[in-house]
CSV table of C-alpha atoms in Angstrom, one decimal:
chain,number,residue,atom,x,y,z
L,1,UNK,CA,11.8,8.4,2.1
L,2,UNK,CA,9.9,5.8,0.3
L,3,UNK,CA,11.0,2.4,0.3
L,4,UNK,CA,8.4,1.0,-2.1
L,5,UNK,CA,5.3,2.0,-3.7
L,6,UNK,CA,2.2,0.0,-4.8
L,7,UNK,CA,1.5,1.5,-8.0
L,8,UNK,CA,-1.4,-1.2,-8.7
L,9,UNK,CA,-3.3,0.3,-5.8
L,10,UNK,CA,-3.7,3.6,-7.6
L,11,UNK,CA,-4.8,1.9,-10.9
L,12,UNK,CA,-7.2,-0.4,-9.5
L,13,UNK,CA,-8.8,1.8,-6.7
L,14,UNK,CA,-10.0,5.4,-6.1
L,15,UNK,CA,-8.3,6.4,-2.9
L,16,UNK,CA,-10.6,8.2,-0.8
L,17,UNK,CA,-8.2,8.6,2.5
L,18,UNK,CA,-4.5,7.9,3.5
L,19,UNK,CA,-3.2,7.1,6.9
L,20,UNK,CA,0.1,6.4,8.4
L,21,UNK,CA,0.6,3.4,10.7
L,22,UNK,CA,3.5,1.9,12.1
L,23,UNK,CA,4.2,-1.9,11.6
L,24,UNK,CA,5.1,-4.8,13.9
L,25,UNK,CA,8.1,-6.4,12.5
L,26,UNK,CA,10.8,-9.1,13.0
L,27,UNK,CA,14.4,-8.2,12.9
L,28,UNK,CA,15.3,-10.1,9.9
L,29,UNK,CA,12.1,-8.3,8.3
L,30,UNK,CA,13.4,-4.9,9.1
L,31,UNK,CA,17.0,-6.0,7.2
L,32,UNK,CA,15.2,-7.6,4.3
L,33,UNK,CA,13.0,-4.4,3.7
L,34,UNK,CA,16.0,-1.9,4.1
L,35,UNK,CA,17.6,-4.1,1.5
L,36,UNK,CA,14.6,-3.4,-0.7
L,37,UNK,CA,13.2,-7.1,-0.8
L,38,UNK,CA,9.7,-6.2,-0.3
L,39,UNK,CA,6.6,-6.6,-2.7
L,40,UNK,CA,3.2,-4.9,-2.1
L,41,UNK,CA,1.4,-5.6,-5.1
L,42,UNK,CA,-1.3,-8.1,-3.8
L,43,UNK,CA,-1.3,-6.9,-0.3
L,44,UNK,CA,-4.2,-5.6,1.5
L,45,UNK,CA,-5.5,-4.8,5.1
L,46,UNK,CA,-7.8,-7.0,7.0
L,47,UNK,CA,-9.8,-6.4,10.3
L,48,UNK,CA,-9.3,-9.2,12.7
L,49,UNK,CA,-9.5,-9.6,16.5
L,50,UNK,CA,-9.7,-5.8,17.3
L,51,UNK,CA,-6.7,-4.8,15.1
L,52,UNK,CA,-5.9,-4.3,11.4
L,53,UNK,CA,-3.1,-6.7,9.8
L,54,UNK,CA,-1.3,-6.1,6.5
L,55,UNK,CA,-2.0,-9.4,4.4
L,56,UNK,CA,-0.1,-10.5,1.6
L,57,UNK,CA,2.7,-8.4,1.5
L,58,UNK,CA,5.8,-10.5,0.5
L,59,UNK,CA,9.0,-9.9,2.6
L,60,UNK,CA,11.9,-12.0,1.1
L,61,UNK,CA,14.3,-13.2,3.7
L,62,UNK,CA,18.3,-12.3,3.1
L,63,UNK,CA,20.4,-15.3,2.9
L,64,UNK,CA,22.1,-14.1,5.9
L,65,UNK,CA,19.1,-14.3,8.0
L,66,UNK,CA,19.1,-16.2,11.3
L,67,UNK,CA,19.8,-19.7,11.5
L,68,UNK,CA,17.4,-20.8,14.4
L,69,UNK,CA,14.3,-19.0,13.0
L,70,UNK,CA,12.2,-19.9,10.1
L,71,UNK,CA,11.1,-16.9,8.3
L,72,UNK,CA,7.5,-16.7,6.9
L,73,UNK,CA,7.7,-14.3,3.8
L,74,UNK,CA,3.9,-13.7,3.8
L,75,UNK,CA,2.9,-13.9,7.4
L,76,UNK,CA,0.2,-11.2,8.5
L,77,UNK,CA,2.1,-8.1,10.1
L,78,UNK,CA,-0.1,-6.2,12.5
L,79,UNK,CA,-0.6,-2.4,11.9
L,80,UNK,CA,-0.2,-0.1,14.8
L,81,UNK,CA,-3.0,2.5,14.6
L,82,UNK,CA,-4.9,4.4,17.4
L,83,UNK,CA,-8.2,3.1,18.7
L,84,UNK,CA,-10.4,6.1,17.2
L,85,UNK,CA,-8.7,5.7,13.9
L,86,UNK,CA,-9.5,1.8,14.2
L,87,UNK,CA,-13.1,2.2,14.9
L,88,UNK,CA,-13.7,5.1,12.3
L,89,UNK,CA,-12.2,2.9,9.7
L,90,UNK,CA,-14.0,-0.3,10.7
L,91,UNK,CA,-17.5,1.7,10.0
L,92,UNK,CA,-16.5,2.5,6.7
L,93,UNK,CA,-15.1,-0.8,5.6
L,94,UNK,CA,-18.1,-2.9,6.9
L,95,UNK,CA,-21.2,-0.4,6.1
L,96,UNK,CA,-19.9,2.0,3.1
L,97,UNK,CA,-18.2,-0.7,1.0
L,98,UNK,CA,-14.6,0.5,1.3
L,99,UNK,CA,-11.6,-1.8,1.1
L,100,UNK,CA,-8.3,-1.1,2.7
L,101,UNK,CA,-5.0,-1.3,0.6
L,102,UNK,CA,-1.4,-0.5,1.4
L,103,UNK,CA,0.1,2.1,-0.6
L,104,UNK,CA,3.6,2.3,0.5
L,105,UNK,CA,6.0,1.6,2.9
L,106,UNK,CA,8.8,4.4,3.9
L,107,UNK,CA,10.8,5.4,6.9
L,108,UNK,CA,9.7,8.0,9.3
L,109,UNK,CA,12.4,9.2,12.0
L,110,UNK,CA,14.2,5.7,11.5
L,111,UNK,CA,11.0,3.7,11.8
L,112,UNK,CA,9.4,1.9,8.8
L,113,UNK,CA,5.7,3.3,8.3
L,114,UNK,CA,3.1,2.0,5.8
L,115,UNK,CA,0.4,4.3,4.1
L,116,UNK,CA,-2.8,2.8,3.8
L,117,UNK,CA,-5.5,3.8,1.6
L,118,UNK,CA,-9.2,3.6,2.3
L,119,UNK,CA,-10.2,2.7,-1.5
L,120,UNK,CA,-13.2,1.9,-3.7
L,121,UNK,CA,-12.8,-0.2,-6.7
L,122,UNK,CA,-12.7,1.0,-10.2
L,123,UNK,CA,-14.6,-0.4,-12.9
L,124,UNK,CA,-12.9,-1.2,-16.2
L,125,UNK,CA,-14.1,1.9,-17.9
L,126,UNK,CA,-12.9,3.9,-15.0
L,127,UNK,CA,-9.5,2.4,-15.6
L,128,UNK,CA,-9.5,3.1,-19.2
L,129,UNK,CA,-10.7,6.9,-18.7
L,130,UNK,CA,-7.8,7.1,-16.0
L,131,UNK,CA,-5.3,6.1,-18.5
L,132,UNK,CA,-6.6,8.5,-21.2
L,133,UNK,CA,-6.4,11.1,-18.8
L,134,UNK,CA,-2.8,10.2,-18.0
L,135,UNK,CA,-1.8,10.0,-21.7
L,136,UNK,CA,-3.2,13.2,-22.7
L,137,UNK,CA,-1.4,15.0,-19.4
L,138,UNK,CA,1.8,13.7,-20.9
L,139,UNK,CA,0.9,14.9,-24.4
L,140,UNK,CA,0.4,18.0,-23.0
L,141,UNK,CA,3.6,18.3,-21.4
L,142,UNK,CA,5.2,17.3,-24.6
L,143,UNK,CA,3.6,20.0,-26.7
L,144,UNK,CA,4.5,22.6,-24.2
L,145,UNK,CA,8.2,21.4,-24.0
L,146,UNK,CA,8.6,21.2,-27.9
L,147,UNK,CA,6.8,24.8,-28.5
L,148,UNK,CA,9.0,26.5,-26.2
């Protein structure tokens, strides 16, 4: 069950590969995500200190968040990946010029997971071409629907 999708990632990047990763979250963050108060638009994944972190993901705290903690809405959140996945991704990101972006957040067996994508950036003409293709598919469906 999807919580939020990052549509901008599919617009700005060619997604080569997708992985599912767990997230290290605090209690108030889980409550806020369940309430749908999360933004993935400007987020991406960085490698630091032997682990990957979700950077730039904005989780707006609820008004009823605990009074004794000071919530940080844009802190870096650690991604939980297996060691062989980490080493393979490091090689692709550092050598091949890929970047990693968060594609969506979803529930998996009661836990909140993130889909991350290994992506290559699109040029402006690629974005226009993708938009034309999407528009043509819509038009084709419209014609088929009206014909039948």
